[in-house]
Coordinates of C-alpha atoms and ligand atoms in Angstrom, one line a residue:
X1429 CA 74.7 114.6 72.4
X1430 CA 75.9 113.8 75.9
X1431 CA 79.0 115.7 75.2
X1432 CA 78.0 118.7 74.3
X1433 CA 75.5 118.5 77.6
X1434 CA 78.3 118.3 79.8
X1435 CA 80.4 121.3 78.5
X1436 CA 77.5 123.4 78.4
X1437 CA 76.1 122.5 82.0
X1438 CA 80.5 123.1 83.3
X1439 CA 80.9 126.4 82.2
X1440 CA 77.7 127.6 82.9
X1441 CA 78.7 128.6 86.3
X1442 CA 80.8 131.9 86.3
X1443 CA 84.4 131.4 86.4
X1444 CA 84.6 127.8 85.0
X1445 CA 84.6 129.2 81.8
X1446 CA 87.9 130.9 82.2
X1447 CA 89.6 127.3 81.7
X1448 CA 91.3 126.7 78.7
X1449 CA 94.1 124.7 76.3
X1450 CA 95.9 127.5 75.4
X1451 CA 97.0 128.8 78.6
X1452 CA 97.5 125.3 80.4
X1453 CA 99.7 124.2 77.3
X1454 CA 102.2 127.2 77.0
X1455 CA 103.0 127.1 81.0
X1456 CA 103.3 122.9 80.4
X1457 CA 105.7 124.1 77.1
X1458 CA 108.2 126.4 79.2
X1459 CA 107.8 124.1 82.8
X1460 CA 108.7 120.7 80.9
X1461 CA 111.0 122.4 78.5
X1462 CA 114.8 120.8 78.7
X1463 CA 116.0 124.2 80.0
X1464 CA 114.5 123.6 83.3
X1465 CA 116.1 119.9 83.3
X1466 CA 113.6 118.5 84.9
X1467 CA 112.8 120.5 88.1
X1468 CA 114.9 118.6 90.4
X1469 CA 115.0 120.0 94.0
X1470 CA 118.0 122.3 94.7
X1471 CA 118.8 122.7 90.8
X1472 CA 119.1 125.1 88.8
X1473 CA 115.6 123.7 87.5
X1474 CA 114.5 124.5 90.9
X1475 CA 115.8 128.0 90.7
X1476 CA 113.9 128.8 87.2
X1477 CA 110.9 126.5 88.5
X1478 CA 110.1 128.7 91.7
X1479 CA 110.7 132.3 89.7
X1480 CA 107.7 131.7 87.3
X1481 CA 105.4 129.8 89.8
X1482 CA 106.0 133.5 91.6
X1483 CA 105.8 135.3 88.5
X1484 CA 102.6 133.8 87.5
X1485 CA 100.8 134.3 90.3
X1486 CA 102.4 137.9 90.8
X1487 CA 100.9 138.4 87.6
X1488 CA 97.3 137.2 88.5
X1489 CA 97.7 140.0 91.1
X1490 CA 97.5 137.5 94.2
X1491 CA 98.8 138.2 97.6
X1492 CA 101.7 136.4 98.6
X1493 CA 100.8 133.6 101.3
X1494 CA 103.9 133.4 103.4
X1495 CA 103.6 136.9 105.4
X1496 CA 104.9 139.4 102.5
X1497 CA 107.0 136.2 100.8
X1498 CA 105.8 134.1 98.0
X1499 CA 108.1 131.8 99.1
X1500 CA 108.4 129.1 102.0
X1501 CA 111.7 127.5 102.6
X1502 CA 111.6 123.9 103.1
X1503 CA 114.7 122.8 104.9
X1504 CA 115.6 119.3 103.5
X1505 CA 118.7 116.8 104.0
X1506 CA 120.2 114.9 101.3
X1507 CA 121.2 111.4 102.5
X1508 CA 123.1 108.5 100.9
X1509 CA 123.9 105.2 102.9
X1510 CA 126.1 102.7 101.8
X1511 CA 125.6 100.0 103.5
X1512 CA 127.9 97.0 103.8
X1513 CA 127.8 93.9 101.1
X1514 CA 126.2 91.6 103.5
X1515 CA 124.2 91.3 106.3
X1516 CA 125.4 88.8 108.9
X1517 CA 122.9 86.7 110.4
X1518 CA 123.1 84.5 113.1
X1519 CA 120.9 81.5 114.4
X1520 CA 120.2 78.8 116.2
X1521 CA 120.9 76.7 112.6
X1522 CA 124.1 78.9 112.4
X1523 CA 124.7 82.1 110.3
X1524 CA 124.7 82.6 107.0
X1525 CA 124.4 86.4 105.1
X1526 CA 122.1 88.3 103.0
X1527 CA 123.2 90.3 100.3
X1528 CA 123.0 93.8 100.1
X1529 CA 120.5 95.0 96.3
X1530 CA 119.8 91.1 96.1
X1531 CA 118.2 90.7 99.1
X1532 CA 117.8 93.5 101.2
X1533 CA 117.6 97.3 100.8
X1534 CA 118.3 99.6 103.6
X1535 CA 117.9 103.8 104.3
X1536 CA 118.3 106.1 107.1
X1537 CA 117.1 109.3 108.4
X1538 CA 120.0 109.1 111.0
X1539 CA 123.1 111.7 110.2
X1540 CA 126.1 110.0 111.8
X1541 CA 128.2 109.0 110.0
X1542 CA 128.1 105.0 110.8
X1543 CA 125.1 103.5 111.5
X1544 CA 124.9 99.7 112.6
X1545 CA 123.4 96.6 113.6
X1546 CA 125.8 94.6 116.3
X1547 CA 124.2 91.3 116.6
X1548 CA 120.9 92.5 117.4
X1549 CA 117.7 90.8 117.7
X1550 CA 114.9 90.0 115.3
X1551 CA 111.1 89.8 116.0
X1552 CA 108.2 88.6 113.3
X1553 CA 106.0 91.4 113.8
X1554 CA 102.8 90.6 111.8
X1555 CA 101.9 93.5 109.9
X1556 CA 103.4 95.6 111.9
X1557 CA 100.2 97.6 112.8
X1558 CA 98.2 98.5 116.6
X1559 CA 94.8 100.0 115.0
X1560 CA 92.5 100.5 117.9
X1561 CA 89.4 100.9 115.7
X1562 CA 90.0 97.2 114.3
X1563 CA 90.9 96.2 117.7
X1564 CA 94.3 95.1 116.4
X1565 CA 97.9 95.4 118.2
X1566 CA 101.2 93.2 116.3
X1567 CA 102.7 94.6 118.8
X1568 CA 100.5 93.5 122.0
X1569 CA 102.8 91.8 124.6
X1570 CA 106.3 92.2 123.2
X1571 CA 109.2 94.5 123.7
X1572 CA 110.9 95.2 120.9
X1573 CA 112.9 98.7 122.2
X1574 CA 116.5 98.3 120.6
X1575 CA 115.6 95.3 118.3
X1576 CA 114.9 94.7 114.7
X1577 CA 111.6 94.0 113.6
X1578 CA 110.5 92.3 110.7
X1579 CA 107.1 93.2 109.5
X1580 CA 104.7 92.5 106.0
X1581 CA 103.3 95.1 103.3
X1582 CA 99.6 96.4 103.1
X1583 CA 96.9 95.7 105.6
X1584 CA 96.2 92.4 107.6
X1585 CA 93.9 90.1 105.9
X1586 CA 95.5 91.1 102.7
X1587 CA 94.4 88.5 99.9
X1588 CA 93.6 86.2 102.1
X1589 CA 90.3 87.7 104.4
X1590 CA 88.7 90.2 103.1
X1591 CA 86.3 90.6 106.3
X1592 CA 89.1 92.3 108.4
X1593 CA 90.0 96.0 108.3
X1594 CA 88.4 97.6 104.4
X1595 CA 88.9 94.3 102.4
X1596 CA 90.6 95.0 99.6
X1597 CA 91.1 98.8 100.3
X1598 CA 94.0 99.5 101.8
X1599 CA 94.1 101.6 104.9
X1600 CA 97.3 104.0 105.8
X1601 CA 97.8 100.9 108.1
X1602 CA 99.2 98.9 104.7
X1603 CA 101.8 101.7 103.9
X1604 CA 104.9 101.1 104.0
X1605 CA 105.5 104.9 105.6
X1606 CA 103.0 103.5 108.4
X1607 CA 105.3 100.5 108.9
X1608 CA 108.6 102.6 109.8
X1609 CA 105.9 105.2 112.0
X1610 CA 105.4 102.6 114.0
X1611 CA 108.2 100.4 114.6
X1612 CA 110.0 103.9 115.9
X1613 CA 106.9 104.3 118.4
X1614 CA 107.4 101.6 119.6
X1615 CA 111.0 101.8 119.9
X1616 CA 112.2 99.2 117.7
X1617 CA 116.0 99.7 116.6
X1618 CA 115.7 99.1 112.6
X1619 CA 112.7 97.7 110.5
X1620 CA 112.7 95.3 107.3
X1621 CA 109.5 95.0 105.7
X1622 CA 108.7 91.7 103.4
X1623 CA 108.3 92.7 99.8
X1624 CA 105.4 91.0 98.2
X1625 CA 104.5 92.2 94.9
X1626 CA 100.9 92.1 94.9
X1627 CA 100.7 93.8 98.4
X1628 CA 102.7 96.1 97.4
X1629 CA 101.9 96.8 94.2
X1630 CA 105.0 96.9 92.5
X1631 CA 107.6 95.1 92.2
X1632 CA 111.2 94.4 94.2
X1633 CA 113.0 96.5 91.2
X1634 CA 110.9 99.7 92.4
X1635 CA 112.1 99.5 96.2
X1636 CA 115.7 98.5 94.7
X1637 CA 115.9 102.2 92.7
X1638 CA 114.4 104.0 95.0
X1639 CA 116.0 103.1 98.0
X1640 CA 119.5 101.9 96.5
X1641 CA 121.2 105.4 96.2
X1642 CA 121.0 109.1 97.9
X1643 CA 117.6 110.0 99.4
X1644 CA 115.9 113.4 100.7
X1645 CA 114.5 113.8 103.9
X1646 CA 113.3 116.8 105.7
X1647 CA 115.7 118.3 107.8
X1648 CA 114.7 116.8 111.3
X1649 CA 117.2 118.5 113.3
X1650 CA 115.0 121.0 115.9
X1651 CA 112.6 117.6 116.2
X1652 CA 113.3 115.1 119.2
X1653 CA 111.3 112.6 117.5
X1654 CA 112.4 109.1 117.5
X1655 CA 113.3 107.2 114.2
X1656 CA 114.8 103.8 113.7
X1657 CA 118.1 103.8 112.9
X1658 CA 118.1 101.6 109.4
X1659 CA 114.5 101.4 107.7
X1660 CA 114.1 98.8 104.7
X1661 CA 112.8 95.7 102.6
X1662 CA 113.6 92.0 102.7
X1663 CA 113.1 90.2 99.3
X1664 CA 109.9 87.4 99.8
X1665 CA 113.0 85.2 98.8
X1666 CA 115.4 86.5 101.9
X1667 CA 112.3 86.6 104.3
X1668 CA 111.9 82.6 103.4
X1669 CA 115.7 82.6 104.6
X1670 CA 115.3 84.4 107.8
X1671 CA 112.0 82.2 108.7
X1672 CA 113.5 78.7 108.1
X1673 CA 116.6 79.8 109.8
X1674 CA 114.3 80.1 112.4
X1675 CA 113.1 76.8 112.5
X1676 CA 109.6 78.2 110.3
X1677 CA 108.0 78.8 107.5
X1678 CA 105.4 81.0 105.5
X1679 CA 102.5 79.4 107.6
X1680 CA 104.3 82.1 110.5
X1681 CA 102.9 85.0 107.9
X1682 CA 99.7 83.3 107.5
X1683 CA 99.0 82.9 111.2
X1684 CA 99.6 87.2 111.0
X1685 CA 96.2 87.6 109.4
X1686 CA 94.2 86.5 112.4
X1687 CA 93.2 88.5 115.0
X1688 CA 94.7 87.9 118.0
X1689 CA 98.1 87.2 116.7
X1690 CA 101.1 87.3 119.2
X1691 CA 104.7 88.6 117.4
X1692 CA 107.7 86.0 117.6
X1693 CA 111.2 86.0 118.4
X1694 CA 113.1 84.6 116.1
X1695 CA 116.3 83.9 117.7
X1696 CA 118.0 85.0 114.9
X1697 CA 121.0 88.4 115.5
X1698 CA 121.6 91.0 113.0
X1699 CA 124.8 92.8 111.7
X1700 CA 125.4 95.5 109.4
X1701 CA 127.7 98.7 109.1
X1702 CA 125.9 101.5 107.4
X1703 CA 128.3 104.7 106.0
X1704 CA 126.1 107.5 105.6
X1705 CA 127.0 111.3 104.4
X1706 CA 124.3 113.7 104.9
X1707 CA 124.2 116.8 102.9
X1708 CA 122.0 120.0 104.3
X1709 CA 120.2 122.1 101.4
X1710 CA 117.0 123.8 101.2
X1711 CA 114.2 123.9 98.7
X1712 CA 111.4 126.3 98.4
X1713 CA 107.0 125.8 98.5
X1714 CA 105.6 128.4 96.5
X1715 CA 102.3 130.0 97.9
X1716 CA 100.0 132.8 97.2
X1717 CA 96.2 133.3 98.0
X1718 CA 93.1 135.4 97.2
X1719 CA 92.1 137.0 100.9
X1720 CA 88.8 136.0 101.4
X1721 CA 86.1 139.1 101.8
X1722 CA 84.1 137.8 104.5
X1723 CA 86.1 134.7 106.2
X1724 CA 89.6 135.9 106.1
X1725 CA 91.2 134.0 108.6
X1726 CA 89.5 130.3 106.9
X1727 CA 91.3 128.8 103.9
X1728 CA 90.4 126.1 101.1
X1729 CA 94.1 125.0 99.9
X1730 CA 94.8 123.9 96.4
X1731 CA 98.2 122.2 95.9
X1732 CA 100.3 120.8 93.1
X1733 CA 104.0 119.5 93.4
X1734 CA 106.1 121.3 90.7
X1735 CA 108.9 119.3 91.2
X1736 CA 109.9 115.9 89.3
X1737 CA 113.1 113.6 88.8
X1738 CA 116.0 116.2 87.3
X1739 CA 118.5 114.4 84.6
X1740 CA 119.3 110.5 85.2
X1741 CA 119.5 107.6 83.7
X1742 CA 119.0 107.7 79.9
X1743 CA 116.5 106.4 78.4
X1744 CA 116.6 104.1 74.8
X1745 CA 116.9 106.9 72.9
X1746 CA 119.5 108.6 75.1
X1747 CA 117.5 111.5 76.5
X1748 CA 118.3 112.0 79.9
X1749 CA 116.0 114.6 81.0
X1750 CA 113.0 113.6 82.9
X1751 CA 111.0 116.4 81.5
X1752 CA 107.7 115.5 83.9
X1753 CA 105.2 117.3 81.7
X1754 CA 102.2 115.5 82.6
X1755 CA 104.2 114.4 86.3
X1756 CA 103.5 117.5 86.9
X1757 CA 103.9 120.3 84.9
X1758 CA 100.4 120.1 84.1
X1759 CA 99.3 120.1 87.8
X1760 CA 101.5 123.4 88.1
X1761 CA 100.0 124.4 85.1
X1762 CA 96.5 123.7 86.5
X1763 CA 97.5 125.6 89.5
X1764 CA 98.1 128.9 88.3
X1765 CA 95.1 128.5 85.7
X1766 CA 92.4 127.9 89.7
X1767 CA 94.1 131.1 90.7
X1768 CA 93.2 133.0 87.2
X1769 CA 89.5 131.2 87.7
X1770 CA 88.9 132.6 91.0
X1771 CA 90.4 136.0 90.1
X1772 CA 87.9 136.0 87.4
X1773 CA 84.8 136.2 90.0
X1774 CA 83.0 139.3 90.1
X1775 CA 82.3 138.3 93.4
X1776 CA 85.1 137.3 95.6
X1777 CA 85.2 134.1 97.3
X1778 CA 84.3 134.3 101.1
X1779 CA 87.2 132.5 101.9
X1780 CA 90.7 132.8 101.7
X1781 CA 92.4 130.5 98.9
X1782 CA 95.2 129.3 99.2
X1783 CA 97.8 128.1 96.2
X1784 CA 100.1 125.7 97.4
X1785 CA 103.2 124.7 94.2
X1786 CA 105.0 122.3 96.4
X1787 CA 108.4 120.6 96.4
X1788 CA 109.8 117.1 96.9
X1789 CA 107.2 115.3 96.2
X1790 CA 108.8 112.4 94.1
X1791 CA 111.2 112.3 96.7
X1792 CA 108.5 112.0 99.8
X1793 CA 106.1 113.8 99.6
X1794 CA 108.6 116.0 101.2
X1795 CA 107.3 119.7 100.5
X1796 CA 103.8 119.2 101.4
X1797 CA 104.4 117.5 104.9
X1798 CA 106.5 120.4 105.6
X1799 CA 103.7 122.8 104.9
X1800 CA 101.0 120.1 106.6
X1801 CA 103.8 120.4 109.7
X1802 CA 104.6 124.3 109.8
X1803 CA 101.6 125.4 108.4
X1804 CA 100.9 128.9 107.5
X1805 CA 97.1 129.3 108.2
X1806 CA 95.8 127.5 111.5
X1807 CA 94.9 123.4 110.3
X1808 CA 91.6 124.4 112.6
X1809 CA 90.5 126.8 109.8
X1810 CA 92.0 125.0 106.6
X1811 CA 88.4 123.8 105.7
X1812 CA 90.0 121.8 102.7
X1813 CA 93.4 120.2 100.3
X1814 CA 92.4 119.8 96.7
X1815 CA 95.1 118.3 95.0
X1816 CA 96.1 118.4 91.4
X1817 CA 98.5 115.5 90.3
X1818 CA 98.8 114.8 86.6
X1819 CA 96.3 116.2 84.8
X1820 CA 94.3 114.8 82.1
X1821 CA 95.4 115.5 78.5
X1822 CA 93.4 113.8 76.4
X1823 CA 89.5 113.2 76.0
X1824 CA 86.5 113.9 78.2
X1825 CA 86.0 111.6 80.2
X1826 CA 82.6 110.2 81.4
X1827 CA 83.5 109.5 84.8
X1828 CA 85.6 110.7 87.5
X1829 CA 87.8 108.3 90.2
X1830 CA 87.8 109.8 93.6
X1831 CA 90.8 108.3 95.4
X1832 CA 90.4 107.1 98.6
X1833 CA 87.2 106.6 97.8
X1834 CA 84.6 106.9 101.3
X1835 CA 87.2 109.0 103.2
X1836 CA 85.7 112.5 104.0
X1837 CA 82.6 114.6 102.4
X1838 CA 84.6 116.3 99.9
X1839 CA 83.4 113.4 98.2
X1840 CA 80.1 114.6 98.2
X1841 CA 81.0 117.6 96.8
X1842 CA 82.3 116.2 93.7
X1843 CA 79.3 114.0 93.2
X1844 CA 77.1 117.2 92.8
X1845 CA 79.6 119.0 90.1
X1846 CA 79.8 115.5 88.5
X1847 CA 76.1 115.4 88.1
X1848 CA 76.1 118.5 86.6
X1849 CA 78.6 117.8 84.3
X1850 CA 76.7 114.7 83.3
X1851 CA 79.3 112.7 84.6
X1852 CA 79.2 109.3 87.3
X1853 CA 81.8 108.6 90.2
X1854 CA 83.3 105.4 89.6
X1855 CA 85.1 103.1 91.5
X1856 CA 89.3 102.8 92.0
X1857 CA 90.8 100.1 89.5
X1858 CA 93.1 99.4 92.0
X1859 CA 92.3 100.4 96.2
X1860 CA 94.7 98.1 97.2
X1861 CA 97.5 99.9 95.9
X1862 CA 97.0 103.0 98.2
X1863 CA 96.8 105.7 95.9
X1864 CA 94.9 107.8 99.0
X1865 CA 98.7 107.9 100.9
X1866 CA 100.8 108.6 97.5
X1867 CA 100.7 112.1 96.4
X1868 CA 100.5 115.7 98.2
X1869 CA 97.3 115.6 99.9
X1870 CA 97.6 112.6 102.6
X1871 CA 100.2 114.9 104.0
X1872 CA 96.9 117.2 105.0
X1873 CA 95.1 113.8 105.7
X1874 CA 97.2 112.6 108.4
X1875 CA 97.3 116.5 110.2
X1876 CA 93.7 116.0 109.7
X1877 CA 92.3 118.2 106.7
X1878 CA 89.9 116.7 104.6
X1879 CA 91.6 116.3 101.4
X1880 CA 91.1 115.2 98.1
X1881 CA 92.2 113.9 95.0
X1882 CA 90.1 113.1 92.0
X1883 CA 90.0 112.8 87.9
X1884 CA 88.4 111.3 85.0
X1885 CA 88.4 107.6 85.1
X1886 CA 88.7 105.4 81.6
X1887 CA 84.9 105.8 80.7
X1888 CA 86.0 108.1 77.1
X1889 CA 83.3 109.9 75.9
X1890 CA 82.0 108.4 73.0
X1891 CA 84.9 105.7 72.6
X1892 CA 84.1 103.6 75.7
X1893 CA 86.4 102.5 78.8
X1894 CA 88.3 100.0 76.6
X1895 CA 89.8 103.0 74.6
X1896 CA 90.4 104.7 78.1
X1897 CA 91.7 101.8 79.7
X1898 CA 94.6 101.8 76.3
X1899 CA 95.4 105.4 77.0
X1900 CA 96.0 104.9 80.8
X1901 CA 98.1 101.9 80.3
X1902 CA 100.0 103.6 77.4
X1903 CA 101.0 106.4 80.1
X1904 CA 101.6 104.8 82.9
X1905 CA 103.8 101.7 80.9
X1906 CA 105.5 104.4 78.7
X1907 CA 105.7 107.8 79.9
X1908 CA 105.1 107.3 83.6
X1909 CA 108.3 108.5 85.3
X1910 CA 110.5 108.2 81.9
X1911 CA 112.4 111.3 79.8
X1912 CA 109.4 110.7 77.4
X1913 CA 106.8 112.3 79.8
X1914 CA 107.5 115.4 77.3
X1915 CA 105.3 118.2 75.9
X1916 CA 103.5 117.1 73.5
X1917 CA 101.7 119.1 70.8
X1918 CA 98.7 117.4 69.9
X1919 CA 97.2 117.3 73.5
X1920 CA 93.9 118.7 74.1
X1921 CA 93.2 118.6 77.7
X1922 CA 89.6 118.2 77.0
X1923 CA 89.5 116.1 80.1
X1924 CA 91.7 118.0 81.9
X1925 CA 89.6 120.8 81.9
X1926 CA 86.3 119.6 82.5
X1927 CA 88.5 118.0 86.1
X1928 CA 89.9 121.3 86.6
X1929 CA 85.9 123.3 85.7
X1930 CA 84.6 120.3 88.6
X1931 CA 87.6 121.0 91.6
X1932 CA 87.1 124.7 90.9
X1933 CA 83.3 124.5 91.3
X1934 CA 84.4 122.2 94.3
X1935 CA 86.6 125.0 95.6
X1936 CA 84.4 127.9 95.1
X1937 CA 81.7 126.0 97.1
X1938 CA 83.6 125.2 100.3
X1939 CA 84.9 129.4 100.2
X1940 CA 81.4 130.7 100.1
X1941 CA 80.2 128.4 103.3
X1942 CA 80.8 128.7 106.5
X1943 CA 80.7 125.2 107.5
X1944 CA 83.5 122.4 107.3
X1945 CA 83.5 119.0 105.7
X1946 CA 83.9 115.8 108.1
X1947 CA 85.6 113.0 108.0
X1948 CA 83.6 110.3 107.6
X1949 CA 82.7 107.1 109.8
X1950 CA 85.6 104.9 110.0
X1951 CA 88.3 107.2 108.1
X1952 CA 91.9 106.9 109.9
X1953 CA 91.7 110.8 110.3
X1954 CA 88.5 111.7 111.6
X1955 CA 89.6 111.4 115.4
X1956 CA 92.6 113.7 114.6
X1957 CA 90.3 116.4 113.3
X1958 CA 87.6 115.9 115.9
X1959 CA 89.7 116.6 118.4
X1960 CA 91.6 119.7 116.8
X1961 CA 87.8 121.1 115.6
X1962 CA 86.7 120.7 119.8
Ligands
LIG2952 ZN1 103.2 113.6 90.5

């Protein structure tokens, strides 16, 4: 049987065979157990959370990774606007306001404590994107320094020409992160992106919880950089307002998908008063590492967030705890089980490896950039990010889903464990949605690391993708971010650990080389790496 093929062929190779249920499953019982409520930053979650990250890797007899600290603090401000009821707008076809959770949804990074729009200008920026490589600039030709821009979701061309920048992959360029980068190069006062739900790939509810209450941020203070002042969505239905107000229509968002397109001022002025109270905390990475025994001073990171949601809303049943056992108590899990693998060698890897446990990560990826942007080990001599998110409990699976799909040569890597294991790379269900720019390691992307992020697909062994594709949607529609992502006894992680047996073969590879994997041809990142590698 296939099957049995593929678990032979995986643990052949020394160290893989150290994987197993048992030890993932009793870290997942105690991480996703109610007495850690949830692992929100700055609780007391947090506080038990961080101790037996440490502990276990204390145990394992690694070195600590922060100088002689496990520990790396991660200095974080919690921020809560509350924005007026209405936004005033003005135009030629007179004013008229947009209200505030209905139609628009605003946030800021800024710490006064008002924050406003006083009649200020808006501009139809396209997509809101200057790509030199696609010889594209929304913002060619205009000023928009003090002004409001108004800018669309995902990449240009999106559903509508699939020639222009990677079809229907999306690019960082489509992020809605990328959108607010931007507009504060160039100087704009505030940007309002156009929700779409298809672009985005969720719907106008998502950006009204996330972005209707209290937010973390890190704590920017020491960093002169620029942001906009207020950062948020328009509702399709609000943007359709704004444009006729303006005397146009959706052909305006259209005419954004061709290249050459000039932004347009849309004589239209802006007011809002924003309260904001910013609260000051800090939240903690966990690291440790095996010194390498010929390569010291190079690293190959692995990373998993340990944090998740804390206690909120309750759920039909009343259970308030989002217990994140999958989300990513199994990625923590998964963590200290690499580290046992690669203490197991006989022969230490040639490398140093680092093991990253990371914070904030439902709340912005907020941990790792702090690590990508104070990094412990030089960025020049971190040859890799492998990134555990959610790990597989169930079945093997046949195949195995790189995300990001044709970014770097890590890539390649994978391929050769996969055909070892038996196993095929398959295709993303869904590249437009971006998955490359939504967990811990794009924050190594965009300093320039190659990073990666992979996992079985739906192909079950033996019960087909149609049986995978059930399991997948029966996670993501009813445990995905919900108190029911619990523990659950009956899991078997055969999946899981035929992943975990293919990123530590992955791993073990990159530490005993002394070469580097690339960025490949037309990847957003490979000029940022070139030029740090020179
Ligand atoms: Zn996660």
């Amino acid at each position: 049987m296939a099957a049995c093929n593929q678990h032979t062929l995986s643990i052949s190779e020394e160290g893989a065979s150290s994987f197993n249920r048992d030890s993932l499953m009793q870290h997942i019982k105690m991480l996703a157990s109610d007495s850690f409520e949830g692992r929100k930053p700055f609780s007391a979650g947090e506080t038990k959370t961080v101790a037996y990250m440490e502990n276990a890797f204390k145990q394992l007899g690694l070195d600590p990774g922060n100088g002689n600290s496990y520990v790396q603090d991660v200095p974080m401000v919690e921020i809560t606007p509350t924005p007026d009821a209405v936004m005033k707008v003005q135009s030629p076809n007179g004013s008229f306001d947009l209200k505030r959770t209905d139609d628009f949804v605003v946030s800021t990074q800024i710490t006064d404590s008002v924050v406003s729009l006083n009649n200020d200008e808006l501009v139809f920026a396209g997509y809101g994107v200057v790509a030199p490589e696609y010889n594209w600039n929304d913002y060619a030709g205009i000023d928009v320094k003090g002004k409001v821009v108004l800018v669309m979701v995902n990449d240009p061309g999106f559903g509508v020409d699939t020639t222009i920048f990677k079809g229907k992959t999306m690019t960082y360029y489509g992020r809605w992160t990328y959108k607010y980068e931007e507009a504060a190069r160039q100087g704009a006062k505030a940007v309002l992106i156009i929700h779409n739900t298809q672009a985005a790939s969720y719907p106008f509810g998502v950006v009204q919880n996330s972005w209707g209450s209290s937010n973390l941020f890190l704590d920017k203070r020491d960093n002169k950089q620029y942001h906009c002042a207020l950062q948020g969505w328009v509702s399709a239905d609000a943007a359709k307002k704004l444009l006729a107000a303006a005397g146009k229509d959706t052909s305006l968002l259209l005419s954004a998908n061709k290249q050459g397109f000039k932004a347009v001022a849309l004589n239209e002025k802006l007011s809002l008063n924003v309260k904001v109270k910013a609260v000051y905390n800090t939240s903690h990475n966990v690291i440790a590492k095996i010194t390498g025994t010929k390569r010291p001073g190079e690293c190959v990171i692995y990373t998993a967030h340990w944090d998740h949601l804390g206690v909120g809303k309750p759920d039909a049943k009343g259970d308030s705890i989002y217990n994140g056992a999958l989300d990513n108590a199994s990625g923590s899990a998964a963590l200290i089980e690499m580290a046992r693998a690669f203490t197991s060698l006989k022969e230490k890897p040639e490398r140093t490896i680092i093991f990253l446990s990371v914070t904030g990560e439902e709340q912005g990826l907020l941990g790792s950039e702090y690590y990508a942007t104070h990094p412990v080990y030089p960025l020049n001599k971190t040859v890799a990010d492998i990134n555990m998110d959610v790990v597989d409990a169930y079945e093997k699976k046949k195949d195995i889903v790189i995300t990001g799909a044709g970014q770097n040569e890590l890539e390649d890597y994978v391929a050769e464990v996969a055909k070892q294991q038996g196993r095929y790379l398959a295709p993303e269900a869904h590249p437009e949605a971006g998955h490359y720019f939504r967990s811990d390691h794009f924050c190594f992307a965009r300093v320039g690391v190659p990073a990666l992020d992979c996992k079985g697909g739906i192909d079950v062994a033996d019960k087909g993708k149609e049986y995978g594709k059930k399991e997948e949607d029966d996670y993501v529609q009813n445990h995905y971010h919900q108190p029911s992502d619990e523990y659950d006894s009956s899991w078997t992680f055969d999946g899981g650990i035929q992943d975990l047996q293919l990123l530590f073969l992955v791993g073990k590879k990159l530490a005993n080389e002394s070469t580097f994997p690339q960025w490949k041809a037309g990847s957003e990142f490979k000029a940022i790496r070139d030029n740090m590698m020179k």
